[in-house]
């Protein structure tokens, strides 16, 4: 695959120079010249009105192995409790497996793991369970074990949560298996004809949504943030098989020792789990003004969210940030105060059930996705709202 400029067609107009997000194009002697480092994003090709730029497609490649079948969801747990993201992934995984007419399995590693039947109720046909005292809070041992099991059972797709655990060890598994991994996906679909996992995620600073495929290697691997997919209602009557697998201890030693586990107690209500979120943006003006939102949040039992600028300016800790580089939330009610509605912010909250936007600019993009919009000064509107809600 490469990019080519047809010098017969190129007029040296410079449109591509302005369009290139990486400033890799220059016009030399009235012809466009594309420098090394081109990512083949295709923007220059789209912008060229003389059709002088072509990206040569890679030859159709067949998957390296046709012997891989089935979808695996990594069932993350801690202290015997399965993490909610696992159920979200199983719910989506079920739909993907049905589309591919294949099995859905959960793979769970740990010690004294509970809620195994729940994995079946949420859609798994099989659960591979590696329960061993050596795996108790020794997550650094997961990498080799998961890679070994994937090599043995050969699933065609492996999905995990983009949690701190998933983000740290799933790339290592992909690296051992020499396969591709798309991190932080916001959607997963199937190309049934080619049995490909279509992995969508924001790219180029969130300005475009890229759909990524892994054509040749298996399994196809992706991580998805918590709350991106909706949990289905569990079906307690669903039948499934639990396969106990022995942990392969051979040559495995942990390089870490868990001294203690300290829960983040900084906030009473975590935004990822909150039903209602009151979020503030740059429109608040300064750190002290978050007090207004705290009062509103307290009146309705909401968690406090933020866009990125207040976090960057140190008005509020990062754990409150919603968006592409913050948390993905899906509350019943999201109240956005003084937030303009950039794509990067929307990426983290647009699936909220009801969105209320308070902004003094009637043209603010947040109003395009808001269920209810209040055009006004937040310093007047928020106290009025708090007063009414308290009553
Ligand atoms: C790679 C990358 C990742 C990013 N990740 C994130 C992310 O995770 N989350 C995120 O939020 N951003 C993220 N951003 C930043 C994003 O592009 C925007 O800059 C940011 O979301 C804007 O925040 P804001 O809406 O609070 O501020 P602004 O865009 O400045 O908007 C402030 C709004 O407040 C309104 N306002 C001002 N005063 C008042 C008042 N008195 N009453 C009512 N309204 C008022 C204004 O009309 C305006 O609409 C990212 C950017 C990049 C490049």
Tab-separated table of C-alpha atoms and ligand atoms in Angstrom:
chain	number	residue	atom	x	y	z
A	1	UNK	CA	0.000	0.000	0.000
A	2	UNK	CA	1.375	3.434	-0.889
A	3	UNK	CA	0.472	6.962	-1.963
A	4	UNK	CA	1.281	8.400	-5.366
A	5	UNK	CA	1.006	11.829	-6.979
A	6	UNK	CA	0.252	11.803	-10.698
A	7	UNK	CA	2.492	14.656	-11.857
A	8	UNK	CA	0.550	14.908	-15.151
A	9	UNK	CA	-2.639	15.761	-13.267
A	10	UNK	CA	-1.136	17.752	-10.370
A	11	UNK	CA	-1.370	21.530	-10.921
A	12	UNK	CA	0.556	22.440	-7.783
A	13	UNK	CA	-2.519	24.250	-6.429
A	14	UNK	CA	-1.506	23.468	-2.826
A	15	UNK	CA	-4.941	22.329	-1.584
A	16	UNK	CA	-3.385	19.096	-0.341
A	17	UNK	CA	-0.676	21.040	1.512
A	18	UNK	CA	-3.309	22.853	3.542
A	19	UNK	CA	-5.389	19.703	4.007
A	20	UNK	CA	-2.632	17.422	5.353
A	21	UNK	CA	-3.126	17.196	9.155
A	22	UNK	CA	0.533	16.181	9.529
A	23	UNK	CA	2.036	18.917	7.326
A	24	UNK	CA	3.840	16.295	5.276
A	25	UNK	CA	3.069	17.713	1.830
A	26	UNK	CA	4.953	20.455	0.040
A	27	UNK	CA	4.813	21.854	-3.448
A	28	UNK	CA	8.145	21.703	-5.230
A	29	UNK	CA	8.387	22.989	-8.788
A	30	UNK	CA	4.583	23.236	-8.973
A	31	UNK	CA	4.064	19.571	-8.096
A	32	UNK	CA	2.893	18.135	-4.803
A	33	UNK	CA	5.476	16.099	-2.971
A	34	UNK	CA	4.452	13.803	-0.095
A	35	UNK	CA	7.147	13.334	2.501
A	36	UNK	CA	7.950	10.232	4.506
A	37	UNK	CA	5.768	9.553	7.497
A	38	UNK	CA	2.486	9.723	5.549
A	39	UNK	CA	-0.165	7.750	7.467
A	40	UNK	CA	-2.293	7.221	4.340
A	41	UNK	CA	-5.204	8.965	6.066
A	42	UNK	CA	-6.574	9.866	2.630
A	43	UNK	CA	-7.588	13.464	3.393
A	44	UNK	CA	-5.372	14.895	0.606
A	45	UNK	CA	-6.838	12.403	-1.852
A	46	UNK	CA	-10.359	13.500	-0.941
A	47	UNK	CA	-9.493	17.193	-1.240
A	48	UNK	CA	-7.671	16.989	-4.592
A	49	UNK	CA	-10.098	18.197	-7.250
A	50	UNK	CA	-7.789	16.966	-10.051
A	51	UNK	CA	-7.767	13.359	-8.806
A	52	UNK	CA	-3.971	13.537	-8.870
A	53	UNK	CA	-3.438	11.610	-5.647
A	54	UNK	CA	-4.038	7.894	-5.399
A	55	UNK	CA	-3.631	5.488	-2.525
A	56	UNK	CA	-2.842	2.060	-3.814
A	57	UNK	CA	-4.907	-0.529	-2.012
A	58	UNK	CA	-3.140	-3.512	-0.503
A	59	UNK	CA	-3.820	-6.768	-2.235
A	60	UNK	CA	-6.716	-8.726	-0.807
A	61	UNK	CA	-5.203	-10.878	1.900
A	62	UNK	CA	-6.786	-13.979	3.289
A	63	UNK	CA	-6.709	-14.586	7.009
A	64	UNK	CA	-3.616	-16.474	8.117
A	65	UNK	CA	-5.683	-19.160	9.705
A	66	UNK	CA	-9.187	-20.335	9.057
A	67	UNK	CA	-9.022	-22.732	11.958
A	68	UNK	CA	-9.920	-20.065	14.541
A	69	UNK	CA	-13.561	-19.996	15.586
A	70	UNK	CA	-15.605	-18.420	18.357
A	71	UNK	CA	-15.627	-15.180	20.310
A	72	UNK	CA	-13.983	-14.829	23.718
A	73	UNK	CA	-14.731	-12.177	26.291
A	74	UNK	CA	-12.154	-11.707	29.032
A	75	UNK	CA	-14.186	-11.855	32.252
A	76	UNK	CA	-12.438	-9.401	34.535
A	77	UNK	CA	-13.012	-9.881	38.244
A	78	UNK	CA	-11.627	-8.654	41.522
A	79	UNK	CA	-12.313	-10.070	44.975
A	80	UNK	CA	-14.584	-12.727	43.463
A	81	UNK	CA	-16.805	-10.120	41.829
A	82	UNK	CA	-17.113	-9.952	38.085
A	83	UNK	CA	-16.705	-6.414	36.767
A	84	UNK	CA	-19.720	-4.833	35.135
A	85	UNK	CA	-17.830	-4.262	31.855
A	86	UNK	CA	-17.686	-8.049	31.423
A	87	UNK	CA	-21.490	-8.228	31.278
A	88	UNK	CA	-21.576	-5.337	28.822
A	89	UNK	CA	-19.085	-7.117	26.566
A	90	UNK	CA	-20.938	-10.418	26.836
A	91	UNK	CA	-24.174	-8.671	25.862
A	92	UNK	CA	-22.577	-7.227	22.723
A	93	UNK	CA	-20.498	-10.379	22.183
A	94	UNK	CA	-23.721	-12.416	22.071
A	95	UNK	CA	-25.004	-10.315	19.154
A	96	UNK	CA	-21.665	-10.593	17.335
A	97	UNK	CA	-21.521	-14.363	17.902
A	98	UNK	CA	-25.077	-14.790	16.618
A	99	UNK	CA	-24.198	-12.769	13.522
A	100	UNK	CA	-21.174	-15.020	12.926
A	101	UNK	CA	-23.154	-18.137	13.930
A	102	UNK	CA	-20.445	-19.077	16.365
A	103	UNK	CA	-19.979	-19.691	20.082
A	104	UNK	CA	-19.500	-17.023	22.704
A	105	UNK	CA	-17.177	-17.879	25.588
A	106	UNK	CA	-16.046	-16.078	28.706
A	107	UNK	CA	-12.516	-16.633	29.956
A	108	UNK	CA	-11.958	-16.006	33.619
A	109	UNK	CA	-8.689	-16.107	35.564
A	110	UNK	CA	-8.338	-15.695	39.335
A	111	UNK	CA	-8.923	-17.419	42.637
A	112	UNK	CA	-12.251	-18.258	44.292
A	113	UNK	CA	-13.990	-16.588	41.390
A	114	UNK	CA	-17.711	-16.103	41.987
A	115	UNK	CA	-20.721	-15.293	39.772
A	116	UNK	CA	-19.672	-17.806	37.105
A	117	UNK	CA	-23.291	-18.746	36.332
A	118	UNK	CA	-23.973	-15.055	35.682
A	119	UNK	CA	-21.549	-15.160	32.751
A	120	UNK	CA	-23.799	-17.748	31.136
A	121	UNK	CA	-26.938	-15.771	31.992
A	122	UNK	CA	-25.438	-12.797	30.155
A	123	UNK	CA	-24.866	-14.825	27.008
A	124	UNK	CA	-21.790	-17.065	27.255
A	125	UNK	CA	-22.177	-20.581	25.817
A	126	UNK	CA	-18.981	-21.657	27.561
A	127	UNK	CA	-16.914	-20.380	30.450
A	128	UNK	CA	-13.236	-21.271	30.609
A	129	UNK	CA	-12.294	-20.957	34.254
A	130	UNK	CA	-8.722	-20.950	35.500
A	131	UNK	CA	-9.078	-20.804	39.279
A	132	UNK	CA	-5.829	-21.142	41.167
A	133	UNK	CA	-4.434	-19.692	44.398
A	134	UNK	CA	-1.367	-18.543	42.459
A	135	UNK	CA	-3.596	-16.211	40.434
A	136	UNK	CA	-5.029	-14.486	43.503
A	137	UNK	CA	-4.485	-10.799	42.752
A	138	UNK	CA	-1.426	-11.748	40.669
A	139	UNK	CA	-2.552	-10.134	37.481
A	140	UNK	CA	0.932	-10.126	35.990
A	141	UNK	CA	0.496	-13.889	35.587
A	142	UNK	CA	-2.531	-13.432	33.340
A	143	UNK	CA	-0.548	-12.513	30.233
A	144	UNK	CA	1.202	-15.807	29.563
A	145	UNK	CA	-1.808	-17.866	30.651
A	146	UNK	CA	-4.309	-16.071	28.420
A	147	UNK	CA	-1.901	-16.219	25.472
A	148	UNK	CA	-1.416	-19.962	26.069
A	149	UNK	CA	-5.175	-20.600	26.179
A	150	UNK	CA	-5.809	-18.577	23.043
A	151	UNK	CA	-3.131	-20.604	21.253
A	152	UNK	CA	-4.740	-23.814	22.443
A	153	UNK	CA	-8.434	-23.045	21.846
A	154	UNK	CA	-8.003	-20.652	18.891
A	155	UNK	CA	-10.862	-18.132	19.187
A	156	UNK	CA	-11.196	-15.828	16.180
A	157	UNK	CA	-12.053	-12.759	18.286
A	158	UNK	CA	-10.978	-11.754	21.807
A	159	UNK	CA	-12.585	-8.750	23.532
A	160	UNK	CA	-11.666	-7.239	26.890
A	161	UNK	CA	-12.566	-4.164	28.898
A	162	UNK	CA	-10.373	-1.093	28.441
A	163	UNK	CA	-9.969	-0.952	32.211
A	164	UNK	CA	-6.631	-0.366	33.883
A	165	UNK	CA	-6.102	-4.146	33.904
A	166	UNK	CA	-7.232	-4.670	30.299
A	167	UNK	CA	-5.148	-1.761	29.089
A	168	UNK	CA	-2.062	-3.100	30.770
A	169	UNK	CA	-2.057	-6.800	29.942
A	170	UNK	CA	-4.161	-7.307	26.799
A	171	UNK	CA	-1.589	-5.522	24.565
A	172	UNK	CA	1.061	-7.907	25.911
A	173	UNK	CA	-1.105	-10.878	24.999
A	174	UNK	CA	-1.580	-9.462	21.481
A	175	UNK	CA	2.151	-8.940	21.239
A	176	UNK	CA	2.921	-12.566	22.224
A	177	UNK	CA	0.378	-13.762	19.657
A	178	UNK	CA	1.733	-11.334	17.026
A	179	UNK	CA	-1.754	-10.139	16.230
A	180	UNK	CA	-3.447	-6.743	15.992
A	181	UNK	CA	-5.269	-5.020	18.826
A	182	UNK	CA	-7.554	-2.001	18.646
A	183	UNK	CA	-7.693	-0.262	22.001
A	184	UNK	CA	-10.587	1.792	23.372
A	185	UNK	CA	-13.181	0.854	20.754
A	186	UNK	CA	-16.489	2.670	20.796
A	187	UNK	CA	-18.277	0.129	18.604
A	188	UNK	CA	-17.829	-3.402	17.301
A	189	UNK	CA	-19.598	-4.848	14.267
A	190	UNK	CA	-19.097	-7.869	12.030
A	191	UNK	CA	-18.388	-8.098	8.309
A	192	UNK	CA	-20.102	-11.449	7.837
A	193	UNK	CA	-18.743	-12.121	4.373
A	194	UNK	CA	-15.100	-11.904	5.446
A	195	UNK	CA	-15.651	-12.838	9.125
A	196	UNK	CA	-13.938	-9.632	10.116
A	197	UNK	CA	-14.411	-7.686	13.326
A	198	UNK	CA	-15.036	-4.033	12.446
A	199	UNK	CA	-13.458	-2.107	15.293
A	200	UNK	CA	-14.471	1.531	15.521
A	201	UNK	CA	-12.630	4.103	17.618
A	202	UNK	CA	-11.859	7.830	17.469
A	203	UNK	CA	-8.704	8.727	15.541
A	204	UNK	CA	-6.729	11.864	14.708
A	205	UNK	CA	-7.505	13.579	17.999
A	206	UNK	CA	-11.096	12.432	17.891
A	207	UNK	CA	-11.847	14.277	14.677
A	208	UNK	CA	-12.779	11.146	12.761
A	209	UNK	CA	-14.118	7.735	13.695
A	210	UNK	CA	-11.867	5.063	12.185
A	211	UNK	CA	-13.036	1.527	11.522
A	212	UNK	CA	-10.086	-0.794	11.890
A	213	UNK	CA	-9.795	-4.400	10.745
A	214	UNK	CA	-7.229	-7.096	11.401
A	215	UNK	CA	-7.086	-8.900	8.087
A	216	UNK	CA	-4.403	-11.493	8.357
A	217	UNK	CA	-3.734	-12.433	11.952
A	218	UNK	CA	-5.935	-14.294	14.424
A	219	UNK	CA	-7.411	-13.692	16.873
A	220	UNK	CA	-8.748	-10.215	16.188
A	221	UNK	CA	-8.418	-8.364	19.476
A	222	UNK	CA	-10.122	-5.273	20.853
A	223	UNK	CA	-10.606	-3.490	24.151
A	224	UNK	CA	-13.758	-1.502	24.873
A	225	UNK	CA	-14.285	1.019	27.633
A	226	UNK	CA	-16.787	0.350	30.387
A	227	UNK	CA	-20.278	1.710	29.674
A	228	UNK	CA	-19.902	1.771	25.902
A	229	UNK	CA	-22.243	-1.200	25.481
A	230	UNK	CA	-25.493	-1.733	27.293
A	231	UNK	CA	-25.934	-4.763	29.550
A	232	UNK	CA	-28.733	-7.102	28.450
A	233	UNK	CA	-31.170	-8.498	30.948
A	234	UNK	CA	-29.610	-11.744	32.245
A	235	UNK	CA	-31.412	-14.947	31.319
A	236	UNK	CA	-31.206	-17.286	34.319
A	237	UNK	CA	-32.589	-20.189	32.228
A	238	UNK	CA	-29.786	-20.099	29.682
A	239	UNK	CA	-27.674	-23.251	29.637
A	240	UNK	CA	-23.922	-23.215	29.261
A	241	UNK	CA	-20.824	-25.232	29.957
A	242	UNK	CA	-18.167	-24.438	32.556
A	243	UNK	CA	-14.766	-25.789	31.562
A	244	UNK	CA	-12.200	-25.841	34.356
A	245	UNK	CA	-8.694	-25.429	33.041
A	246	UNK	CA	-5.573	-26.077	35.131
A	247	UNK	CA	-3.261	-23.133	35.502
A	248	UNK	CA	0.007	-23.850	33.763
A	249	UNK	CA	2.529	-23.000	36.484
A	250	UNK	CA	5.499	-24.247	34.530
A	251	UNK	CA	8.254	-21.670	34.541
A	252	UNK	CA	5.916	-18.959	35.809
A	253	UNK	CA	6.874	-16.670	38.649
A	254	UNK	CA	5.231	-13.445	39.575
A	255	UNK	CA	7.369	-10.336	39.627
A	256	UNK	CA	4.892	-8.499	41.850
A	257	UNK	CA	3.526	-8.868	45.345
A	258	UNK	CA	0.258	-7.258	46.414
A	259	UNK	CA	0.844	-5.470	49.703
A	260	UNK	CA	-2.622	-4.005	50.048
A	261	UNK	CA	-5.491	-2.719	47.986
A	262	UNK	CA	-6.504	0.877	48.592
A	263	UNK	CA	-9.872	1.818	47.115
A	264	UNK	CA	-10.250	5.302	45.677
A	265	UNK	CA	-12.384	6.907	48.342
A	266	UNK	CA	-11.949	10.438	47.083
A	267	UNK	CA	-15.470	10.604	45.748
A	268	UNK	CA	-18.649	9.316	47.245
A	269	UNK	CA	-20.212	8.594	43.868
A	270	UNK	CA	-18.117	7.404	40.918
A	271	UNK	CA	-19.132	9.001	37.654
A	272	UNK	CA	-18.939	5.713	35.740
A	273	UNK	CA	-21.621	4.224	37.982
A	274	UNK	CA	-23.708	7.347	38.532
A	275	UNK	CA	-27.316	7.546	37.446
A	276	UNK	CA	-27.213	11.337	37.380
A	277	UNK	CA	-24.212	13.519	36.529
A	278	UNK	CA	-23.883	17.280	36.851
A	279	UNK	CA	-20.898	18.329	34.750
A	280	UNK	CA	-19.120	21.656	34.454
A	281	UNK	CA	-16.912	23.124	31.761
A	282	UNK	CA	-14.723	26.117	31.114
A	283	UNK	CA	-17.828	28.280	31.363
A	284	UNK	CA	-17.541	27.981	35.147
A	285	UNK	CA	-14.611	30.371	34.974
A	286	UNK	CA	-12.714	29.199	38.057
A	287	UNK	CA	-12.306	26.310	40.503
A	288	UNK	CA	-14.429	27.885	43.267
A	289	UNK	CA	-17.464	27.986	40.986
A	290	UNK	CA	-17.689	24.192	41.005
A	291	UNK	CA	-19.326	24.798	44.398
A	292	UNK	CA	-22.494	25.806	42.514
A	293	UNK	CA	-22.546	22.438	40.773
A	294	UNK	CA	-21.755	20.581	44.009
A	295	UNK	CA	-24.879	22.096	45.549
A	296	UNK	CA	-26.997	21.088	42.561
A	297	UNK	CA	-25.449	17.593	42.607
A	298	UNK	CA	-26.126	17.215	46.339
A	299	UNK	CA	-29.776	18.224	45.843
A	300	UNK	CA	-30.390	15.403	43.352
A	301	UNK	CA	-27.851	12.756	44.444
A	302	UNK	CA	-25.682	13.278	41.383
A	303	UNK	CA	-21.991	12.723	40.743
A	304	UNK	CA	-19.794	15.572	39.579
A	305	UNK	CA	-18.384	15.473	36.041
A	306	UNK	CA	-16.180	17.819	34.094
A	307	UNK	CA	-14.972	18.600	30.618
A	308	UNK	CA	-11.210	18.619	30.081
A	309	UNK	CA	-10.270	22.296	30.547
A	310	UNK	CA	-11.243	22.427	34.254
A	311	UNK	CA	-9.113	19.310	34.791
A	312	UNK	CA	-6.200	20.755	32.838
A	313	UNK	CA	-6.456	23.947	34.898
A	314	UNK	CA	-6.466	21.975	38.156
A	315	UNK	CA	-10.009	23.029	39.193
A	316	UNK	CA	-11.106	19.405	39.638
A	317	UNK	CA	-9.266	16.026	39.648
A	318	UNK	CA	-8.909	13.961	36.483
A	319	UNK	CA	-11.181	11.216	37.866
A	320	UNK	CA	-14.120	13.543	37.033
A	321	UNK	CA	-13.220	14.076	33.380
A	322	UNK	CA	-15.752	12.863	30.846
A	323	UNK	CA	-14.784	12.307	27.232
A	324	UNK	CA	-12.359	10.717	24.872
A	325	UNK	CA	-9.419	10.972	27.242
A	326	UNK	CA	-11.601	10.775	30.345
A	327	UNK	CA	-14.417	8.457	31.369
A	328	UNK	CA	-17.265	7.128	29.257
A	329	UNK	CA	-20.542	7.548	31.103
A	330	UNK	CA	-24.101	6.496	30.385
A	331	UNK	CA	-26.287	8.037	33.108
A	332	UNK	CA	-30.052	8.457	33.023
A	333	UNK	CA	-29.545	12.217	33.291
A	334	UNK	CA	-26.510	14.339	32.279
A	335	UNK	CA	-26.626	18.049	33.076
A	336	UNK	CA	-23.908	19.928	31.159
A	337	UNK	CA	-23.190	23.407	32.523
A	338	UNK	CA	-20.948	25.755	30.565
A	339	UNK	CA	-19.750	22.966	28.259
A	340	UNK	CA	-19.623	23.734	24.534
A	341	UNK	CA	-20.001	20.141	23.274
A	342	UNK	CA	-16.746	19.316	21.485
A	343	UNK	CA	-16.544	15.921	19.755
A	344	UNK	CA	-14.056	14.764	22.367
A	345	UNK	CA	-16.474	15.549	25.175
A	346	UNK	CA	-19.486	14.071	23.372
A	347	UNK	CA	-17.538	10.830	22.833
A	348	UNK	CA	-17.831	10.198	26.569
A	349	UNK	CA	-21.448	11.165	27.274
A	350	UNK	CA	-23.601	11.214	24.179
A	351	UNK	CA	-25.290	7.908	25.001
A	352	UNK	CA	-26.730	9.402	28.221
A	353	UNK	CA	-30.479	8.854	28.315
A	354	UNK	CA	-31.465	12.490	28.886
A	355	UNK	CA	-29.094	15.410	28.346
A	356	UNK	CA	-29.789	18.878	29.732
A	357	UNK	CA	-27.480	21.637	28.490
A	358	UNK	CA	-27.108	25.033	30.136
A	359	UNK	CA	-25.123	27.448	28.000
A	360	UNK	CA	-25.330	31.170	27.272
A	361	UNK	CA	-24.440	30.654	23.606
A	362	UNK	CA	-27.504	29.496	21.626
A	363	UNK	CA	-25.165	28.236	18.885
A	364	UNK	CA	-23.178	25.939	21.221
A	365	UNK	CA	-22.885	22.447	19.625
A	366	UNK	CA	-24.024	20.801	22.876
A	367	UNK	CA	-27.578	21.907	22.010
A	368	UNK	CA	-27.490	19.646	18.941
A	369	UNK	CA	-27.483	16.552	21.126
A	370	UNK	CA	-29.293	17.928	24.185
A	371	UNK	CA	-32.745	16.621	25.046
A	372	UNK	CA	-33.476	19.905	26.805
A	373	UNK	CA	-31.515	23.102	26.273
A	374	UNK	CA	-31.486	26.116	28.556
A	375	UNK	CA	-29.960	29.192	26.930
A	376	UNK	CA	-28.815	31.361	29.798
A	377	UNK	CA	-26.150	32.306	32.279
A	378	UNK	CA	-25.297	29.252	34.356
A	379	UNK	CA	-24.602	31.470	37.362
A	380	UNK	CA	-28.293	32.405	37.347
A	381	UNK	CA	-29.821	29.168	36.038
A	382	UNK	CA	-28.006	26.658	38.273
A	383	UNK	CA	-28.913	28.281	41.638
A	384	UNK	CA	-32.547	28.583	40.489
A	385	UNK	CA	-32.558	24.924	39.525
A	386	UNK	CA	-30.967	23.867	42.822
A	387	UNK	CA	-33.516	25.877	44.792
A	388	UNK	CA	-36.454	24.370	42.903
A	389	UNK	CA	-35.091	20.833	43.170
A	390	UNK	CA	-34.422	21.180	46.901
A	391	UNK	CA	-38.037	22.117	47.387
B	1	LIG	C1	-6.864	14.452	21.785
B	1	LIG	C2	-7.852	15.275	22.558
B	1	LIG	C3	-8.575	14.668	23.569
B	1	LIG	C4	-9.509	15.389	24.308
B	1	LIG	N1	-10.217	14.774	25.277
B	1	LIG	C5	-11.200	15.440	25.914
B	1	LIG	C6	-12.024	14.807	26.887
B	1	LIG	O1	-11.839	13.633	27.245
B	1	LIG	N2	-13.011	15.516	27.444
B	1	LIG	C7	-13.265	16.834	27.131
B	1	LIG	O2	-14.206	17.417	27.677
B	1	LIG	N3	-12.481	17.467	26.230
B	1	LIG	C8	-11.454	16.808	25.633
B	1	LIG	N4	-10.663	17.471	24.750
B	1	LIG	C9	-10.800	18.942	24.634
B	1	LIG	C10	-11.930	19.357	23.699
B	1	LIG	O3	-11.450	19.446	22.376
B	1	LIG	C11	-12.502	20.722	24.103
B	1	LIG	O4	-11.466	21.667	24.121
B	1	LIG	C12	-13.165	20.720	25.471
B	1	LIG	O5	-14.099	19.676	25.558
B	1	LIG	C13	-13.881	22.042	25.683
B	1	LIG	O6	-14.333	22.088	27.007
B	1	LIG	P1	-15.492	23.076	27.419
B	1	LIG	O7	-16.711	22.764	26.636
B	1	LIG	O8	-15.578	23.036	28.883
B	1	LIG	O9	-14.875	24.506	27.045
B	1	LIG	P2	-15.241	25.479	25.873
B	1	LIG	O10	-15.238	24.834	24.556
B	1	LIG	O11	-14.385	26.681	26.047
B	1	LIG	O12	-16.756	25.880	26.181
B	1	LIG	C14	-17.165	26.635	27.278
B	1	LIG	C15	-18.653	26.884	27.090
B	1	LIG	O13	-19.160	27.556	28.214
B	1	LIG	C16	-20.133	28.490	27.776
B	1	LIG	N5	-20.232	29.532	28.792
B	1	LIG	C17	-19.310	30.466	29.135
B	1	LIG	N6	-19.768	31.205	30.157
B	1	LIG	C18	-21.012	30.756	30.457
B	1	LIG	C19	-21.995	31.152	31.411
B	1	LIG	N7	-21.797	32.127	32.274
B	1	LIG	N8	-23.158	30.449	31.420
B	1	LIG	C20	-23.396	29.454	30.547
B	1	LIG	N9	-22.485	29.049	29.632
B	1	LIG	C21	-21.312	29.684	29.593
B	1	LIG	C22	-19.600	28.998	26.449
B	1	LIG	O14	-20.655	29.495	25.653
B	1	LIG	C23	-18.988	27.742	25.871
B	1	LIG	O15	-19.904	27.053	25.044
B	1	LIG	C24	-9.719	16.769	24.016
B	1	LIG	C25	-8.984	17.367	22.985
B	1	LIG	C26	-8.068	16.640	22.273
B	1	LIG	C27	-7.314	17.307	21.175
